[in-house]
XYZ file of N, CA and C in Angstrom:
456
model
N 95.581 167.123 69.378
C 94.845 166.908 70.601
C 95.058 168.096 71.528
N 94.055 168.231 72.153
C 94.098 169.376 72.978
C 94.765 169.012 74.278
N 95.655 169.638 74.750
C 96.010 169.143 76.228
C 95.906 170.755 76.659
N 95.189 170.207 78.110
C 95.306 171.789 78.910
C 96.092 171.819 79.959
N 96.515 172.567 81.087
C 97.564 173.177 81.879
C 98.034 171.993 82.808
N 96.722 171.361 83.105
C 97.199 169.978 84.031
C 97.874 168.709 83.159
N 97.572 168.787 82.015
C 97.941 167.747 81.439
C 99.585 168.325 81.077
N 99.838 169.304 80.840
C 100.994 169.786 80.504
C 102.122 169.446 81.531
N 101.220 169.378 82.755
C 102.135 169.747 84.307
C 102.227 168.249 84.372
N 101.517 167.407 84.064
C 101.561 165.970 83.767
C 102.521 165.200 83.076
N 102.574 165.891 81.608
C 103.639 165.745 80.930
C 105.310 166.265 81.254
N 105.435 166.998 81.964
C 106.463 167.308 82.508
C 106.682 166.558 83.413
N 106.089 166.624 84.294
C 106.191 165.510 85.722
C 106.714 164.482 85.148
N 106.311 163.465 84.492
C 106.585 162.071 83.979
C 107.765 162.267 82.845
N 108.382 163.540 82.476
C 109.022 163.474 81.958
C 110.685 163.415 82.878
N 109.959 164.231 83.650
C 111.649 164.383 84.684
C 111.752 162.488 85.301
N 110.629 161.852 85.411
C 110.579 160.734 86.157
C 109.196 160.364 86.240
N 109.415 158.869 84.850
C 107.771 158.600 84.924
C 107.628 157.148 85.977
N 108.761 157.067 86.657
C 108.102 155.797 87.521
C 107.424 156.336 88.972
N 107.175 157.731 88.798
C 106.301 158.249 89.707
C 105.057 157.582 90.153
N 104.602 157.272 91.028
C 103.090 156.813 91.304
C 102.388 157.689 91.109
N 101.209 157.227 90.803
C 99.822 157.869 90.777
C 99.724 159.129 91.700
N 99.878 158.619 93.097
C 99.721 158.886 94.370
C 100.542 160.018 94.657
N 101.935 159.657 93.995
C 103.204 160.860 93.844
C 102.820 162.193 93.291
N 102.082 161.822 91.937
C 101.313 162.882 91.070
C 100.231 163.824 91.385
N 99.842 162.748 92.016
C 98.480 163.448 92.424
C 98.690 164.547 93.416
N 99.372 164.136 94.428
C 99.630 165.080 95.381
C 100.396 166.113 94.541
N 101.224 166.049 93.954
C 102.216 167.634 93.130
C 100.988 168.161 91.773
N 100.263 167.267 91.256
C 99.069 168.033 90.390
C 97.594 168.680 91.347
N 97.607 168.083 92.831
C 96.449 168.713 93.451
C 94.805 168.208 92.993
N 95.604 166.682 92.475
C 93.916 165.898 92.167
C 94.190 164.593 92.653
N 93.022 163.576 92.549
C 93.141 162.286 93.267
C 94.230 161.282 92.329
N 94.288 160.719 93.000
C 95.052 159.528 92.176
C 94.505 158.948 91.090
N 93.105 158.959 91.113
C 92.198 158.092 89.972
C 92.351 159.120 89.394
N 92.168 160.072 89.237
C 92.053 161.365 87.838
C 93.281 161.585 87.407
N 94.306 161.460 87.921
C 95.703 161.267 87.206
C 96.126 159.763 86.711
N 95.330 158.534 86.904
C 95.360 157.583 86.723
C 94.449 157.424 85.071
N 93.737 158.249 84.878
C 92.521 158.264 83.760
C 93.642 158.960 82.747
N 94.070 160.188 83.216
C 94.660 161.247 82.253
C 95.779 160.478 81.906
N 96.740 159.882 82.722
C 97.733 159.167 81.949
C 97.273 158.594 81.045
N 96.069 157.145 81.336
C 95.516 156.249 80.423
C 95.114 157.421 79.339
N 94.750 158.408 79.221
C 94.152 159.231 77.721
C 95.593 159.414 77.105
N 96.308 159.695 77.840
C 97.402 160.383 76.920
C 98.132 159.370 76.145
N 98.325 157.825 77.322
C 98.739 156.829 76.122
C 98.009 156.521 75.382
N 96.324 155.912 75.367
C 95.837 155.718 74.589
C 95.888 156.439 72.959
N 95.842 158.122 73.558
C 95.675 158.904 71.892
C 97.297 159.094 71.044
N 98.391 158.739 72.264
C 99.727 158.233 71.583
C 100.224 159.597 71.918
N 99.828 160.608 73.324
C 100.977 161.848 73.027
C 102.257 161.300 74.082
N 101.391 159.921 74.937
C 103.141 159.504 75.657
C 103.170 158.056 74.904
N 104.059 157.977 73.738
C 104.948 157.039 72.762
C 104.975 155.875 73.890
N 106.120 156.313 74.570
C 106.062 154.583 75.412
C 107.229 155.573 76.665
N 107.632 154.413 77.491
C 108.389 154.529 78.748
C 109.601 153.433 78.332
N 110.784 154.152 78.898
C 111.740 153.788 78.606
C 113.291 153.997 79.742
N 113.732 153.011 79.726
C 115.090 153.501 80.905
C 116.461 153.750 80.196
N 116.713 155.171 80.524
C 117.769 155.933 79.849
C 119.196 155.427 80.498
N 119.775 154.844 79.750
C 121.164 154.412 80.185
C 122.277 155.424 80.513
N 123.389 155.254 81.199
C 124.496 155.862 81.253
C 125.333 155.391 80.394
N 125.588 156.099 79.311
C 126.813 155.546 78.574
C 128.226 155.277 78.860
N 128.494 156.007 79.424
C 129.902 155.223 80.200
C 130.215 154.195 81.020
N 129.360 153.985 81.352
C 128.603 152.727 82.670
C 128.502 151.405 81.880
N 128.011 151.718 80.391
C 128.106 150.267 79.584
C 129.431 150.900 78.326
N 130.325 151.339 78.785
C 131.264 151.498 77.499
C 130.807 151.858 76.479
N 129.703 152.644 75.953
C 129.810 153.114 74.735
C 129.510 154.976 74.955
N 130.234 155.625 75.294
C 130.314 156.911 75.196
C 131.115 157.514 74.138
N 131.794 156.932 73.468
C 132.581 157.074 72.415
C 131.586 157.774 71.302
N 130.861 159.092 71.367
C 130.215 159.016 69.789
C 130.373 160.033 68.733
N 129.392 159.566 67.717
C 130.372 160.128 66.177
C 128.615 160.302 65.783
N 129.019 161.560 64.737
C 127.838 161.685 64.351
C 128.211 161.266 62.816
N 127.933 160.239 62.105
C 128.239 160.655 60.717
C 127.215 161.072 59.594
N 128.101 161.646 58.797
C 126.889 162.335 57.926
C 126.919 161.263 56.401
N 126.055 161.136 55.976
C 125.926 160.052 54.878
C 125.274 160.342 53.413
N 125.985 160.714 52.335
C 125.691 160.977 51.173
C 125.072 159.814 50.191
N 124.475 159.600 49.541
C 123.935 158.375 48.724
C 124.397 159.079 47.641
N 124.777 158.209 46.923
C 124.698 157.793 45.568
C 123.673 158.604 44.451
N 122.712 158.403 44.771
C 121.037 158.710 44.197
C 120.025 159.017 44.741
N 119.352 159.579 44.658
C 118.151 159.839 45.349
C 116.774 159.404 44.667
N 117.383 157.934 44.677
C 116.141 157.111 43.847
C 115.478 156.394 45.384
N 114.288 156.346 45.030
C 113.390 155.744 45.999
C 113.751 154.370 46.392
N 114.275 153.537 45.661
C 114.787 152.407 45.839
C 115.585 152.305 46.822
N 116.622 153.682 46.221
C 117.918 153.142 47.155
C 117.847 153.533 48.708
N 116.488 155.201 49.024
C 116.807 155.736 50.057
C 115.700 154.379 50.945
N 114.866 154.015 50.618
C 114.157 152.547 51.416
C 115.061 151.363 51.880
N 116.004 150.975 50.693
C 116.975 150.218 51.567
C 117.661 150.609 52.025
N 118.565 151.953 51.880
C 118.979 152.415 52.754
C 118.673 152.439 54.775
N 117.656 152.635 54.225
C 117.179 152.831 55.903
C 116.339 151.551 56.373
N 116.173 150.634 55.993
C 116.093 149.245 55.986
C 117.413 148.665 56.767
N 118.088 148.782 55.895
C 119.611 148.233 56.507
C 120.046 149.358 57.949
N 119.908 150.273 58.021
C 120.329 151.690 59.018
C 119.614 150.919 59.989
N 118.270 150.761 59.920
C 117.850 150.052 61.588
C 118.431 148.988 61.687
N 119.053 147.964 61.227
C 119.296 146.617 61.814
C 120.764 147.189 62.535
N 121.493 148.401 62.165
C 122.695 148.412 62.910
C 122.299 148.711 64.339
N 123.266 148.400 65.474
C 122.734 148.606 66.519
C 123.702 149.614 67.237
N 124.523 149.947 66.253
C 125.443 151.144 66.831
C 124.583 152.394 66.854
N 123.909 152.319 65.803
C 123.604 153.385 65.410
C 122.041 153.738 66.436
N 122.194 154.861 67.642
C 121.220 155.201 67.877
C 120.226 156.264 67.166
N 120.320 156.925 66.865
C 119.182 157.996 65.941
C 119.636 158.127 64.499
N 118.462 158.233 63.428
C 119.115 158.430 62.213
C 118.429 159.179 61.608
N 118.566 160.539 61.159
C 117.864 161.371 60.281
C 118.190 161.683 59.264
N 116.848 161.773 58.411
C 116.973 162.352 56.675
C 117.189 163.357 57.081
N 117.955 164.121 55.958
C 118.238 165.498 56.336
C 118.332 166.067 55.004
N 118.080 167.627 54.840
C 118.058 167.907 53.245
C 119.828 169.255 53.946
N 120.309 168.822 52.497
C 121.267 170.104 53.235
C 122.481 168.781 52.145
N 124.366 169.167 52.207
C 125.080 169.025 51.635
C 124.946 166.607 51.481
N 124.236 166.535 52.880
C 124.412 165.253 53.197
C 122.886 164.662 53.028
N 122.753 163.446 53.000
C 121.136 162.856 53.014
C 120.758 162.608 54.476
N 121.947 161.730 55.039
C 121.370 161.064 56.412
C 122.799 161.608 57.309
N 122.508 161.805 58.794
C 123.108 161.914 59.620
C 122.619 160.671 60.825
N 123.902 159.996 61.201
C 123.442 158.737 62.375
C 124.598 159.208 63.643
N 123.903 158.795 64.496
C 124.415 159.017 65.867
C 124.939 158.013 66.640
N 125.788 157.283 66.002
C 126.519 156.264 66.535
C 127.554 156.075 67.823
N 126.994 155.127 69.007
C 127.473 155.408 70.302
C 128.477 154.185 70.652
N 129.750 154.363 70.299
C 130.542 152.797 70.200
C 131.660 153.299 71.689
N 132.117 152.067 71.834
C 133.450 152.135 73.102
C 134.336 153.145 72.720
N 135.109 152.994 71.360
C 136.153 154.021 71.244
C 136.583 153.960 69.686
N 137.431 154.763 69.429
C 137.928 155.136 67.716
C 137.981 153.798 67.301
N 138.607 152.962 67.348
C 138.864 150.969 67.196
C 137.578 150.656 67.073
N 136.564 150.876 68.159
C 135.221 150.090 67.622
C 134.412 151.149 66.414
N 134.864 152.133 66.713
C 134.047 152.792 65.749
C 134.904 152.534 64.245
N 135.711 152.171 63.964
C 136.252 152.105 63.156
C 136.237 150.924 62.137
N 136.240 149.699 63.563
C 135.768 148.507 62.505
C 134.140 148.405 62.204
N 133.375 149.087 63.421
C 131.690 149.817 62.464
C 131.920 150.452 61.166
N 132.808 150.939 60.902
C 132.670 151.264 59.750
C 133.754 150.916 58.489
N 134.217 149.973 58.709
C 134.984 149.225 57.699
C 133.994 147.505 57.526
N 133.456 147.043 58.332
C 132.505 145.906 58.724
C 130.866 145.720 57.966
N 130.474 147.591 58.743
C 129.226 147.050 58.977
C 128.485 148.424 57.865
N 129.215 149.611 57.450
C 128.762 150.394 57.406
C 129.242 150.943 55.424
N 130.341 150.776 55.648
C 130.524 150.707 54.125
C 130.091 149.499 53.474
N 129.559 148.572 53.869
C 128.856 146.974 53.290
C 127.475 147.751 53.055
N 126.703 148.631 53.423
C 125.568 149.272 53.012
C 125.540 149.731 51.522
N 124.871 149.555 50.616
C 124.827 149.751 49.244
C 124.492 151.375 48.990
N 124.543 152.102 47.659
C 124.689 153.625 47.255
C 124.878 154.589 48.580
N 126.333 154.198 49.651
C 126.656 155.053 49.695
C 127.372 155.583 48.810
N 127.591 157.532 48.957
C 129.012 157.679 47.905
C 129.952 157.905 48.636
N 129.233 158.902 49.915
C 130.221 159.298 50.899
C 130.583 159.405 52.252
N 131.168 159.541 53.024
C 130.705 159.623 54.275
C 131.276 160.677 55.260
N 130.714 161.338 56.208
C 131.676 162.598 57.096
C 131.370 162.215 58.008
N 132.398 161.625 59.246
C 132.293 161.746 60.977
C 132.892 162.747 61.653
N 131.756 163.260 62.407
C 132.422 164.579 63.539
C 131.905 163.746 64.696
N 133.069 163.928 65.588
C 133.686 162.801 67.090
C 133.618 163.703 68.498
N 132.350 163.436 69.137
C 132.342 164.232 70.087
C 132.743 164.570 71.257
N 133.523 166.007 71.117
C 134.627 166.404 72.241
C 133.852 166.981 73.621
N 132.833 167.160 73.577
C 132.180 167.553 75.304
C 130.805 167.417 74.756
N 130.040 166.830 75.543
C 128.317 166.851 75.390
C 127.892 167.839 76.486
N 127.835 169.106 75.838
C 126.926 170.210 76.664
C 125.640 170.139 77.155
N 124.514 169.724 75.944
C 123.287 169.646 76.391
C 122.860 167.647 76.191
N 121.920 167.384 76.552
C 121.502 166.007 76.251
C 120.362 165.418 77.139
N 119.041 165.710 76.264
C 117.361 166.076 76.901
C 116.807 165.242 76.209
N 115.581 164.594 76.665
C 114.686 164.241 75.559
C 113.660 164.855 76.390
N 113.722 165.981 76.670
C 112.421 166.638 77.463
C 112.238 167.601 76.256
N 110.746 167.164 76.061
C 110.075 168.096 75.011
C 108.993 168.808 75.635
N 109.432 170.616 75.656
C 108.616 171.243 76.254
C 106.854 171.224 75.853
N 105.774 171.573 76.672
C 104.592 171.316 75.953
C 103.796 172.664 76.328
């Protein structure tokens, strides 16, 4: 889809803070409220804004504790990588999970209270998952960057 300079300045805007009004927008894009009211409606409609969402503080609800682990299978039979990731969404530790090609299959981004919870996540909930073979956690010592602003 084509987006041009206003829609870009649009997409940014609502990215720093989409509970902006219309009215808010309009005045920092330099058009009426109804024409930034239309352009939002296009952009959700054709799906380039996914959805709206409220970004938590992780320390604020106890789970800043996180681990990235990296996850080897067994096989790389179609079977196993579907249930695999079948079972990966029902955990709820686990916020992001990517295939990845490289020494590991999957890397998950698991955000628990502390080493203890992360630990019985993975004596509980995580080795009970079928063809793993292996598993690597790296435990994060300072979060430098942390955006979901995607430039456009």
């Amino acid at each position: 889809m084509y987006l041009d300079h206003t829609d870009k300045k649009l997409l940014a805007l609502l990215q720093q803070d989409a509970k902006q009004t219309n009215k808010e927008l309009s005045y920092k894009l330099g058009l009426s409220a109804t024409a930034v009211y239309e352009r939002v409606r296009k952009l959700e409609n054709t799906g380039v804004i996914a959805k709206y969402v409220a970004l938590l503080n992780k320390k604020k609800i106890a789970k800043d504790f996180m681990v990235l682990c990296h996850i080897k299978l067994t096989q790389h039979k179609q079977d196993y990588i579907r249930q695999f990731e079948r079972e990966v969404m029902e955990l709820q530790e686990v916020s992001e999970c990517f295939h990845v090609s490289g020494d590991y299959d999957y890397i998950l981004k698991v955000c628990v209270r502390d080493m203890e919870d992360y630990r019985s996540f993975m004596l509980t909930k995580l080795t009970s998952l079928q063809h793993i073979a292996s598993t690597h956690s790296s435990f994060m010592i300072a979060e430098i960057k942390n955006t979901l602003v995607i430039s456009v």
